[in-house]
CSV table of N, CA and C in Angstrom, one decimal:
chain,number,residue,atom,x,y,z
A,1,MET,N,57.8,121.0,-30.5
A,1,MET,CA,57.2,119.9,-29.9
A,1,MET,C,56.7,118.9,-31.0
A,2,SER,N,56.8,117.7,-30.6
A,2,SER,CA,56.3,116.7,-31.6
A,2,SER,C,54.8,116.5,-31.4
A,3,ALA,N,54.1,116.0,-32.4
A,3,ALA,CA,52.7,115.8,-32.4
A,3,ALA,C,52.4,114.5,-31.5
A,4,PRO,N,51.3,114.6,-30.7
A,4,PRO,CA,51.1,113.4,-29.9
A,4,PRO,C,50.8,112.2,-30.8
A,5,ALA,N,51.3,111.0,-30.3
A,5,ALA,CA,51.1,109.8,-31.0
A,5,ALA,C,49.6,109.4,-30.9
A,6,THR,N,49.1,109.0,-32.1
A,6,THR,CA,47.8,108.5,-32.1
A,6,THR,C,47.8,107.0,-32.1
A,7,SER,N,46.8,106.4,-31.4
A,7,SER,CA,46.7,105.0,-31.3
A,7,SER,C,46.1,104.4,-32.6
A,8,PRO,N,46.6,103.3,-33.1
A,8,PRO,CA,46.1,102.8,-34.3
A,8,PRO,C,44.7,102.4,-34.2
A,9,SER,N,44.0,102.4,-35.4
A,9,SER,CA,42.6,102.0,-35.4
A,9,SER,C,42.4,100.6,-35.0
A,10,VAL,N,41.2,100.2,-34.7
A,10,VAL,CA,40.9,98.8,-34.4
A,10,VAL,C,41.2,97.9,-35.6
A,11,TRP,N,40.8,98.4,-36.8
A,11,TRP,CA,41.1,97.6,-38.0
A,11,TRP,C,42.6,97.4,-38.2
A,12,ARG,N,43.4,98.5,-38.0
A,12,ARG,CA,44.9,98.4,-38.1
A,12,ARG,C,45.5,97.4,-37.1
A,13,ARG,N,44.9,97.4,-35.9
A,13,ARG,CA,45.4,96.4,-34.9
A,13,ARG,C,45.1,95.0,-35.3
A,14,ILE,N,43.9,94.8,-35.8
A,14,ILE,CA,43.5,93.4,-36.3
A,14,ILE,C,44.4,93.0,-37.4
A,15,VAL,N,44.6,93.9,-38.4
A,15,VAL,CA,45.5,93.5,-39.5
A,15,VAL,C,46.9,93.2,-39.0
A,16,THR,N,47.4,94.0,-38.1
A,16,THR,CA,48.7,93.8,-37.6
A,16,THR,C,48.8,92.4,-36.9
A,17,TRP,N,47.8,92.1,-36.0
A,17,TRP,CA,47.7,90.8,-35.3
A,17,TRP,C,47.7,89.7,-36.3
A,18,LEU,N,46.9,89.8,-37.4
A,18,LEU,CA,46.9,88.7,-38.4
A,18,LEU,C,48.2,88.6,-39.1
A,19,ASP,N,48.8,89.8,-39.4
A,19,ASP,CA,50.0,89.8,-40.2
A,19,ASP,C,51.1,89.1,-39.4
A,20,VAL,N,51.2,89.4,-38.1
A,20,VAL,CA,52.3,88.7,-37.3
A,20,VAL,C,52.1,87.2,-37.3
A,21,ARG,N,50.8,86.7,-37.2
A,21,ARG,CA,50.6,85.3,-37.0
A,21,ARG,C,50.5,84.5,-38.3
A,22,PHE,N,50.1,85.1,-39.4
A,22,PHE,CA,50.0,84.4,-40.7
A,22,PHE,C,51.0,84.6,-41.7
A,23,ARG,N,51.8,85.7,-41.6
A,23,ARG,CA,52.8,86.1,-42.6
A,23,ARG,C,54.2,85.8,-42.1
A,24,SER,N,54.4,84.5,-41.8
A,24,SER,CA,55.7,84.1,-41.3
A,24,SER,C,56.1,82.8,-42.0
A,25,PRO,N,57.3,82.5,-42.2
A,25,PRO,CA,57.7,81.2,-42.8
A,25,PRO,C,57.1,80.0,-42.1
A,26,ALA,N,57.0,80.1,-40.8
A,26,ALA,CA,56.4,79.0,-40.0
A,26,ALA,C,55.0,78.8,-40.3
A,27,ALA,N,54.3,79.9,-40.5
A,27,ALA,CA,52.8,79.9,-40.8
A,27,ALA,C,52.6,79.3,-42.2
A,28,ILE,N,53.3,79.8,-43.1
A,28,ILE,CA,53.1,79.3,-44.5
A,28,ILE,C,53.5,77.8,-44.6
A,29,TYR,N,54.6,77.4,-43.9
A,29,TYR,CA,54.9,76.0,-43.9
A,29,TYR,C,53.8,75.2,-43.2
A,30,GLY,N,53.3,75.7,-42.1
A,30,GLY,CA,52.2,75.0,-41.4
A,30,GLY,C,51.0,74.9,-42.2
A,31,LEU,N,50.6,75.9,-42.9
A,31,LEU,CA,49.4,75.8,-43.8
A,31,LEU,C,49.6,74.7,-44.9
A,32,ILE,N,50.8,74.7,-45.5
A,32,ILE,CA,51.0,73.7,-46.5
A,32,ILE,C,51.1,72.3,-46.0
A,33,VAL,N,51.8,72.2,-44.8
A,33,VAL,CA,51.9,70.8,-44.2
A,33,VAL,C,50.5,70.3,-43.7
A,34,PHE,N,49.8,71.2,-43.1
A,34,PHE,CA,48.4,70.8,-42.6
A,34,PHE,C,47.6,70.4,-43.8
A,35,THR,N,47.6,71.1,-44.9
A,35,THR,CA,46.8,70.8,-46.0
A,35,THR,C,47.2,69.4,-46.6
A,36,ALA,N,48.5,69.2,-46.6
A,36,ALA,CA,49.0,67.9,-47.1
A,36,ALA,C,48.6,66.8,-46.2
A,37,PHE,N,48.6,67.0,-44.9
A,37,PHE,CA,48.1,66.0,-43.9
A,37,PHE,C,46.7,65.7,-44.2
A,38,VAL,N,45.9,66.7,-44.5
A,38,VAL,CA,44.4,66.5,-44.7
A,38,VAL,C,44.3,65.6,-45.9
A,39,THR,N,45.0,65.9,-47.0
A,39,THR,CA,44.9,65.1,-48.3
A,39,THR,C,45.3,63.7,-48.1
A,40,ILE,N,46.4,63.5,-47.3
A,40,ILE,CA,46.9,62.2,-47.0
A,40,ILE,C,45.9,61.4,-46.1
A,41,ALA,N,45.4,62.1,-45.1
A,41,ALA,CA,44.5,61.4,-44.1
A,41,ALA,C,43.2,61.0,-44.8
A,42,GLU,N,42.8,61.7,-45.8
A,42,GLU,CA,41.6,61.4,-46.5
A,42,GLU,C,41.6,59.9,-47.0
A,43,ASP,N,42.7,59.4,-47.4
A,43,ASP,CA,42.8,58.1,-48.0
A,43,ASP,C,42.5,57.0,-46.9
A,44,HIS,N,42.7,57.3,-45.7
A,44,HIS,CA,42.5,56.3,-44.6
A,44,HIS,C,41.4,56.6,-43.7
A,45,ALA,N,40.8,57.8,-43.8
A,45,ALA,CA,39.8,58.2,-42.8
A,45,ALA,C,38.4,57.7,-43.2
A,46,GLU,N,37.6,57.5,-42.2
A,46,GLU,CA,36.2,57.0,-42.5
A,46,GLU,C,35.2,58.2,-42.3
A,47,SER,N,35.7,59.3,-41.7
A,47,SER,CA,34.8,60.4,-41.5
A,47,SER,C,35.7,61.7,-41.5
A,48,ILE,N,35.0,62.8,-41.5
A,48,ILE,CA,35.7,64.1,-41.5
A,48,ILE,C,36.4,64.3,-40.1
A,49,GLU,N,35.7,63.8,-39.0
A,49,GLU,CA,36.3,63.9,-37.7
A,49,GLU,C,37.6,63.1,-37.6
A,50,ASP,N,37.6,61.9,-38.2
A,50,ASP,CA,38.7,61.1,-38.2
A,50,ASP,C,39.9,61.7,-38.9
A,51,MET,N,39.6,62.3,-40.1
A,51,MET,CA,40.6,63.0,-40.9
A,51,MET,C,41.1,64.2,-40.2
A,52,LEU,N,40.2,64.9,-39.5
A,52,LEU,CA,40.6,66.1,-38.8
A,52,LEU,C,41.5,65.8,-37.6
A,53,ALA,N,41.1,64.8,-36.9
A,53,ALA,CA,41.9,64.4,-35.7
A,53,ALA,C,43.3,63.9,-36.1
A,54,THR,N,43.4,63.2,-37.2
A,54,THR,CA,44.7,62.7,-37.7
A,54,THR,C,45.6,63.9,-38.2
A,55,SER,N,45.0,64.8,-38.9
A,55,SER,CA,45.7,65.9,-39.4
A,55,SER,C,46.2,66.9,-38.3
A,56,VAL,N,45.3,67.1,-37.4
A,56,VAL,CA,45.7,68.0,-36.3
A,56,VAL,C,46.8,67.4,-35.4
A,57,ALA,N,46.7,66.1,-35.1
A,57,ALA,CA,47.7,65.4,-34.4
A,57,ALA,C,49.0,65.4,-35.1
A,58,SER,N,49.0,65.2,-36.4
A,58,SER,CA,50.3,65.2,-37.2
A,58,SER,C,50.9,66.6,-37.1
A,59,LEU,N,50.1,67.7,-37.3
A,59,LEU,CA,50.6,69.0,-37.2
A,59,LEU,C,51.2,69.3,-35.9
A,60,VAL,N,50.5,68.9,-34.8
A,60,VAL,CA,51.1,69.2,-33.5
A,60,VAL,C,52.4,68.5,-33.3
A,61,VAL,N,52.6,67.3,-33.8
A,61,VAL,CA,53.9,66.6,-33.8
A,61,VAL,C,54.9,67.4,-34.5
A,62,PHE,N,54.6,67.9,-35.7
A,62,PHE,CA,55.6,68.7,-36.4
A,62,PHE,C,55.9,70.0,-35.7
A,63,PHE,N,54.9,70.6,-35.0
A,63,PHE,CA,55.1,71.8,-34.2
A,63,PHE,C,56.1,71.5,-33.1
A,64,ILE,N,55.9,70.4,-32.4
A,64,ILE,CA,56.7,70.0,-31.3
A,64,ILE,C,58.2,69.8,-31.8
A,65,ALA,N,58.3,69.2,-33.0
A,65,ALA,CA,59.6,69.0,-33.5
A,65,ALA,C,60.3,70.3,-33.9
A,66,HIS,N,59.5,71.2,-34.4
A,66,HIS,CA,60.0,72.6,-34.8
A,66,HIS,C,60.4,73.3,-33.5
A,67,VAL,N,59.6,73.3,-32.5
A,67,VAL,CA,60.0,73.9,-31.2
A,67,VAL,C,61.3,73.3,-30.6
A,68,PHE,N,61.3,72.0,-30.7
A,68,PHE,CA,62.5,71.3,-30.2
A,68,PHE,C,63.8,71.7,-30.9
A,69,ALA,N,63.7,71.8,-32.3
A,69,ALA,CA,64.9,72.1,-33.1
A,69,ALA,C,65.3,73.6,-32.8
A,70,HIS,N,64.3,74.4,-32.7
A,70,HIS,CA,64.6,75.9,-32.5
A,70,HIS,C,65.2,76.1,-31.1
A,71,THR,N,64.6,75.4,-30.1
A,71,THR,CA,65.1,75.5,-28.7
A,71,THR,C,66.6,75.0,-28.7
A,72,LEU,N,66.8,73.8,-29.3
A,72,LEU,CA,68.2,73.3,-29.2
A,72,LEU,C,69.2,74.2,-29.9
A,73,THR,N,68.8,74.8,-31.0
A,73,THR,CA,69.8,75.7,-31.7
A,73,THR,C,70.0,77.0,-31.0
A,74,GLU,N,69.1,77.5,-30.2
A,74,GLU,CA,69.2,78.8,-29.5
A,74,GLU,C,69.6,78.6,-28.0
A,75,HIS,N,69.6,77.4,-27.5
A,75,HIS,CA,69.9,77.1,-26.1
A,75,HIS,C,71.1,77.8,-25.6
A,76,SER,N,72.2,77.7,-26.3
A,76,SER,CA,73.5,78.3,-25.9
A,76,SER,C,73.4,79.8,-25.8
A,77,GLU,N,72.6,80.4,-26.6
A,77,GLU,CA,72.5,81.9,-26.6
A,77,GLU,C,71.6,82.4,-25.5
A,78,HIS,N,70.4,81.8,-25.4
A,78,HIS,CA,69.3,82.3,-24.6
A,78,HIS,C,69.0,81.5,-23.4
A,79,GLY,N,69.6,80.4,-23.1
A,79,GLY,CA,69.2,79.5,-22.1
A,79,GLY,C,68.0,78.7,-22.4
A,80,PHE,N,67.7,77.8,-21.6
A,80,PHE,CA,66.5,76.9,-22.0
A,80,PHE,C,65.2,77.6,-22.0
A,81,ARG,N,64.9,78.4,-21.0
A,81,ARG,CA,63.6,79.1,-21.0
A,81,ARG,C,63.5,80.1,-22.1
A,82,GLY,N,64.5,80.9,-22.3
A,82,GLY,CA,64.5,81.9,-23.4
A,82,GLY,C,64.4,81.3,-24.7
A,83,ALA,N,65.2,80.2,-24.9
A,83,ALA,CA,65.1,79.5,-26.2
A,83,ALA,C,63.8,78.9,-26.5
A,84,THR,N,63.2,78.3,-25.4
A,84,THR,CA,61.9,77.7,-25.6
A,84,THR,C,60.8,78.7,-25.9
A,85,ARG,N,60.9,79.9,-25.2
A,85,ARG,CA,59.9,81.0,-25.4
A,85,ARG,C,60.0,81.5,-26.8
A,86,ASN,N,61.3,81.7,-27.3
A,86,ASN,CA,61.5,82.1,-28.7
A,86,ASN,C,61.0,81.1,-29.7
A,87,ALA,N,61.2,79.8,-29.4
A,87,ALA,CA,60.8,78.7,-30.3
A,87,ALA,C,59.3,78.7,-30.4
A,88,LEU,N,58.6,78.8,-29.2
A,88,LEU,CA,57.1,78.8,-29.2
A,88,LEU,C,56.6,80.0,-30.0
A,89,ARG,N,57.1,81.1,-29.8
A,89,ARG,CA,56.7,82.3,-30.5
A,89,ARG,C,56.9,82.2,-32.0
A,90,HIS,N,58.1,81.7,-32.3
A,90,HIS,CA,58.5,81.5,-33.7
A,90,HIS,C,57.6,80.5,-34.4
A,91,GLY,N,57.3,79.4,-33.8
A,91,GLY,CA,56.6,78.3,-34.4
A,91,GLY,C,55.1,78.4,-34.3
A,92,ALA,N,54.6,79.3,-33.5
A,92,ALA,CA,53.1,79.4,-33.3
A,92,ALA,C,52.4,79.6,-34.6
A,93,GLY,N,53.0,80.2,-35.6
A,93,GLY,CA,52.4,80.4,-36.9
A,93,GLY,C,52.0,79.1,-37.5
A,94,MET,N,52.7,78.0,-37.3
A,94,MET,CA,52.3,76.7,-37.8
A,94,MET,C,50.9,76.3,-37.4
A,95,LEU,N,50.6,76.6,-36.1
A,95,LEU,CA,49.3,76.3,-35.6
A,95,LEU,C,48.2,77.3,-36.0
A,96,TYR,N,48.6,78.6,-36.0
A,96,TYR,CA,47.6,79.6,-36.4
A,96,TYR,C,47.2,79.4,-37.8
A,97,ALA,N,48.1,79.1,-38.7
A,97,ALA,CA,47.8,79.0,-40.1
A,97,ALA,C,46.8,77.8,-40.4
A,98,SER,N,46.7,76.9,-39.5
A,98,SER,CA,45.7,75.8,-39.8
A,98,SER,C,44.3,76.1,-39.4
A,99,VAL,N,44.2,77.2,-38.6
A,99,VAL,CA,42.8,77.5,-38.0
A,99,VAL,C,41.8,77.7,-39.1
A,100,PRO,N,42.0,78.5,-40.2
A,100,PRO,CA,41.0,78.6,-41.2
A,100,PRO,C,40.5,77.3,-41.8
A,101,SER,N,41.5,76.4,-42.1
A,101,SER,CA,41.2,75.1,-42.7
A,101,SER,C,40.4,74.3,-41.7
A,102,ILE,N,40.8,74.3,-40.4
A,102,ILE,CA,40.1,73.5,-39.4
A,102,ILE,C,38.7,74.0,-39.3
A,103,ILE,N,38.5,75.3,-39.3
A,103,ILE,CA,37.1,75.9,-39.2
A,103,ILE,C,36.3,75.4,-40.4
A,104,VAL,N,36.9,75.4,-41.6
A,104,VAL,CA,36.2,74.9,-42.8
A,104,VAL,C,35.9,73.4,-42.7
A,105,LEU,N,36.8,72.6,-42.1
A,105,LEU,CA,36.5,71.2,-42.0
A,105,LEU,C,35.4,71.0,-41.0
A,106,VAL,N,35.4,71.7,-39.9
A,106,VAL,CA,34.3,71.6,-38.9
A,106,VAL,C,33.0,72.0,-39.4
A,107,VAL,N,33.0,73.1,-40.2
A,107,VAL,CA,31.7,73.5,-40.8
A,107,VAL,C,31.2,72.5,-41.8
A,108,SER,N,32.2,72.0,-42.6
A,108,SER,CA,31.8,70.9,-43.6
A,108,SER,C,31.2,69.7,-42.9
A,109,ASP,N,31.8,69.3,-41.8
A,109,ASP,CA,31.2,68.2,-41.0
A,109,ASP,C,29.8,68.5,-40.5
A,110,LEU,N,29.7,69.7,-39.9
A,110,LEU,CA,28.4,70.1,-39.3
A,110,LEU,C,27.3,70.2,-40.4
A,111,THR,N,27.7,70.5,-41.6
A,111,THR,CA,26.7,70.7,-42.6
A,111,THR,C,26.4,69.4,-43.4
A,112,GLY,N,27.1,68.3,-43.0
A,112,GLY,CA,26.9,67.0,-43.7
A,112,GLY,C,27.6,66.8,-45.0
A,113,ALA,N,28.7,67.6,-45.2
A,113,ALA,CA,29.4,67.4,-46.4
A,113,ALA,C,30.1,66.0,-46.5
A,114,THR,N,30.4,65.6,-47.6
A,114,THR,CA,31.1,64.3,-47.8
A,114,THR,C,32.6,64.6,-47.4
A,115,LEU,N,33.3,63.5,-47.2
A,115,LEU,CA,34.7,63.6,-46.9
A,115,LEU,C,35.5,64.3,-48.1
A,116,ALA,N,35.1,63.9,-49.3
A,116,ALA,CA,35.8,64.5,-50.5
A,116,ALA,C,35.5,66.0,-50.6
A,117,ASP,N,34.2,66.4,-50.3
A,117,ASP,CA,33.9,67.8,-50.3
A,117,ASP,C,34.6,68.6,-49.3
A,118,ALA,N,34.8,68.0,-48.1
A,118,ALA,CA,35.5,68.6,-47.0
A,118,ALA,C,36.9,68.9,-47.4
A,119,VAL,N,37.6,67.9,-48.0
A,119,VAL,CA,39.0,68.0,-48.5
A,119,VAL,C,39.0,69.1,-49.5
A,120,ASP,N,38.1,69.1,-50.5
A,120,ASP,CA,38.1,70.2,-51.5
A,120,ASP,C,37.9,71.5,-50.9
A,121,ASN,N,37.1,71.7,-49.9
A,121,ASN,CA,36.9,72.9,-49.2
A,121,ASN,C,38.2,73.3,-48.5
A,122,CYS,N,38.9,72.4,-47.9
A,122,CYS,CA,40.1,72.7,-47.2
A,122,CYS,C,41.2,73.1,-48.2
A,123,LEU,N,41.3,72.5,-49.3
A,123,LEU,CA,42.2,72.9,-50.4
A,123,LEU,C,41.9,74.3,-50.9
A,124,LEU,N,40.6,74.6,-51.1
A,124,LEU,CA,40.2,75.9,-51.5
A,124,LEU,C,40.6,77.0,-50.5
A,125,THR,N,40.4,76.6,-49.2
A,125,THR,CA,40.7,77.6,-48.1
A,125,THR,C,42.2,77.8,-48.1
A,126,ALA,N,43.0,76.8,-48.3
A,126,ALA,CA,44.5,77.0,-48.3
A,126,ALA,C,44.9,77.8,-49.5
A,127,PHE,N,44.2,77.6,-50.7
A,127,PHE,CA,44.5,78.3,-51.9
A,127,PHE,C,44.2,79.8,-51.6
A,128,ILE,N,43.1,80.1,-51.0
A,128,ILE,CA,42.7,81.5,-50.8
A,128,ILE,C,43.6,82.2,-49.8
A,129,VAL,N,44.0,81.5,-48.7
A,129,VAL,CA,44.9,82.1,-47.7
A,129,VAL,C,46.3,82.3,-48.4
A,130,LEU,N,46.8,81.4,-49.2
A,130,LEU,CA,48.1,81.6,-49.9
A,130,LEU,C,48.0,82.7,-50.9
A,131,ALA,N,46.8,82.8,-51.6
A,131,ALA,CA,46.6,83.9,-52.5
A,131,ALA,C,46.7,85.3,-51.8
A,132,ILE,N,46.0,85.4,-50.7
A,132,ILE,CA,46.0,86.6,-49.9
A,132,ILE,C,47.4,87.0,-49.5
A,133,LEU,N,48.2,86.0,-49.0
A,133,LEU,CA,49.6,86.2,-48.6
A,133,LEU,C,50.4,86.6,-49.8
A,134,GLY,N,50.2,86.0,-50.9
A,134,GLY,CA,50.9,86.4,-52.2
A,134,GLY,C,50.6,87.8,-52.6
A,135,TYR,N,49.3,88.1,-52.6
A,135,TYR,CA,48.9,89.4,-53.0
A,135,TYR,C,49.6,90.5,-52.1
A,136,HIS,N,49.5,90.2,-50.8
A,136,HIS,CA,50.1,91.1,-49.8
A,136,HIS,C,51.6,91.3,-50.1
A,137,ALA,N,52.3,90.2,-50.4
A,137,ALA,CA,53.8,90.3,-50.6
A,137,ALA,C,54.0,91.1,-51.9
A,138,PHE,N,53.2,91.0,-52.9
A,138,PHE,CA,53.4,91.8,-54.1
A,138,PHE,C,53.0,93.2,-53.9
A,139,GLN,N,52.0,93.4,-53.1
A,139,GLN,CA,51.5,94.8,-52.7
A,139,GLN,C,52.6,95.5,-52.0
A,140,SER,N,53.3,94.8,-51.0
A,140,SER,CA,54.4,95.4,-50.2
A,140,SER,C,55.5,95.8,-51.1
A,141,ARG,N,55.7,95.1,-52.3
A,141,ARG,CA,56.8,95.5,-53.2
A,141,ARG,C,56.3,96.5,-54.2
A,142,ARG,N,55.1,97.0,-54.0
A,142,ARG,CA,54.5,98.1,-54.8
A,142,ARG,C,54.3,97.7,-56.3
A,143,ALA,N,54.0,96.4,-56.5
A,143,ALA,CA,53.7,95.9,-57.8
A,143,ALA,C,52.4,96.5,-58.3
A,144,PRO,N,52.2,96.6,-59.6
A,144,PRO,CA,50.9,97.1,-60.1
A,144,PRO,C,49.8,96.0,-59.8
A,145,VAL,N,48.6,96.4,-59.9
A,145,VAL,CA,47.5,95.6,-59.5
A,145,VAL,C,47.5,94.2,-60.2
A,146,LEU,N,47.8,94.3,-61.5
A,146,LEU,CA,47.8,93.0,-62.3
A,146,LEU,C,49.0,92.1,-61.8
A,147,GLY,N,50.1,92.7,-61.5
A,147,GLY,CA,51.2,92.0,-60.9
A,147,GLY,C,50.9,91.3,-59.6
A,148,ARG,N,50.1,92.1,-58.7
A,148,ARG,CA,49.6,91.6,-57.5
A,148,ARG,C,48.7,90.4,-57.7
A,149,ILE,N,47.8,90.5,-58.6
A,149,ILE,CA,46.8,89.4,-58.8
A,149,ILE,C,47.6,88.2,-59.4
A,150,LEU,N,48.5,88.4,-60.4
A,150,LEU,CA,49.2,87.3,-60.9
A,150,LEU,C,50.1,86.7,-59.9
A,151,GLY,N,50.7,87.5,-59.0
A,151,GLY,CA,51.6,87.0,-57.9
A,151,GLY,C,50.8,86.2,-56.9
A,152,ALA,N,49.6,86.6,-56.6
A,152,ALA,CA,48.7,85.9,-55.7
A,152,ALA,C,48.3,84.6,-56.3
A,153,LEU,N,48.0,84.5,-57.6
A,153,LEU,CA,47.6,83.2,-58.2
A,153,LEU,C,48.8,82.3,-58.2
A,154,ALA,N,50.0,82.8,-58.6
A,154,ALA,CA,51.2,82.0,-58.7
A,154,ALA,C,51.6,81.5,-57.3
A,155,THR,N,51.5,82.3,-56.3
A,155,THR,CA,51.8,81.9,-54.9
A,155,THR,C,50.9,80.8,-54.5
A,156,ALA,N,49.6,81.0,-54.7
A,156,ALA,CA,48.6,79.9,-54.3
A,156,ALA,C,48.8,78.6,-55.1
A,157,MET,N,49.0,78.8,-56.4
A,157,MET,CA,49.2,77.6,-57.2
A,157,MET,C,50.5,76.8,-56.8
A,158,LEU,N,51.5,77.5,-56.5
A,158,LEU,CA,52.8,76.9,-56.0
A,158,LEU,C,52.6,76.1,-54.7
A,159,GLY,N,51.9,76.8,-53.8
A,159,GLY,CA,51.6,76.1,-52.5
A,159,GLY,C,50.8,74.9,-52.7
A,160,ILE,N,49.7,74.9,-53.5
A,160,ILE,CA,48.9,73.7,-53.8
A,160,ILE,C,49.7,72.7,-54.5
A,161,PHE,N,50.6,73.1,-55.4
A,161,PHE,CA,51.5,72.1,-56.1
A,161,PHE,C,52.4,71.4,-55.1
A,162,ILE,N,52.9,72.1,-54.1
A,162,ILE,CA,53.7,71.5,-53.0
A,162,ILE,C,52.9,70.5,-52.3
A,163,VAL,N,51.6,70.8,-52.0
A,163,VAL,CA,50.7,69.9,-51.3
A,163,VAL,C,50.5,68.6,-52.1
A,164,ILE,N,50.3,68.8,-53.4
A,164,ILE,CA,50.1,67.7,-54.3
A,164,ILE,C,51.4,66.8,-54.4
A,165,LEU,N,52.5,67.4,-54.4
A,165,LEU,CA,53.8,66.7,-54.4
A,165,LEU,C,53.9,65.9,-53.1
A,166,GLU,N,53.6,66.5,-52.0
A,166,GLU,CA,53.7,65.8,-50.7
A,166,GLU,C,52.7,64.6,-50.7
A,167,TYR,N,51.5,64.8,-51.2
A,167,TYR,CA,50.5,63.7,-51.3
A,167,TYR,C,51.1,62.6,-52.1
A,168,GLY,N,51.7,63.0,-53.3
A,168,GLY,CA,52.2,62.0,-54.2
A,168,GLY,C,53.3,61.1,-53.6
A,169,PHE,N,54.1,61.7,-52.7
A,169,PHE,CA,55.2,60.9,-52.1
A,169,PHE,C,54.7,60.1,-50.9
A,170,HIS,N,53.5,60.3,-50.5
A,170,HIS,CA,52.9,59.5,-49.4
A,170,HIS,C,51.9,58.5,-49.9
């Protein structure tokens, strides 16, 4: 007889939930795009709320475009409903990934931070999230601890470099 299956711990379920939502190409893309939107919106915003509204609205438009493209390419295989359901599930990471930055921007606003400080906090948050994702990727490949740390830093720096490039082109 086989051993009875044990249910995963609460911590394992939380980690799995976060992993599914934050460790996807759509989530990483969403995080970078949202951070770029924040830096671009800073130039035109008069307040953190204004910058946040512009950035969130821009991300939602990109999410809708992503869902549309995904639905269109899968429509022939899965039908409209199935393709849309898959597209929403696939693209949801774009929205999830912006949540830590949105929280940081809201907290920055509530604590009276300046617009520039709020953007710096948002960039730092994106850097940290990207570093965690990079660390996890190198850990999954069984890299030594130093390799994981260097991989995390390189991942985060590359993501922020992409944000800076996007800002430069706008």
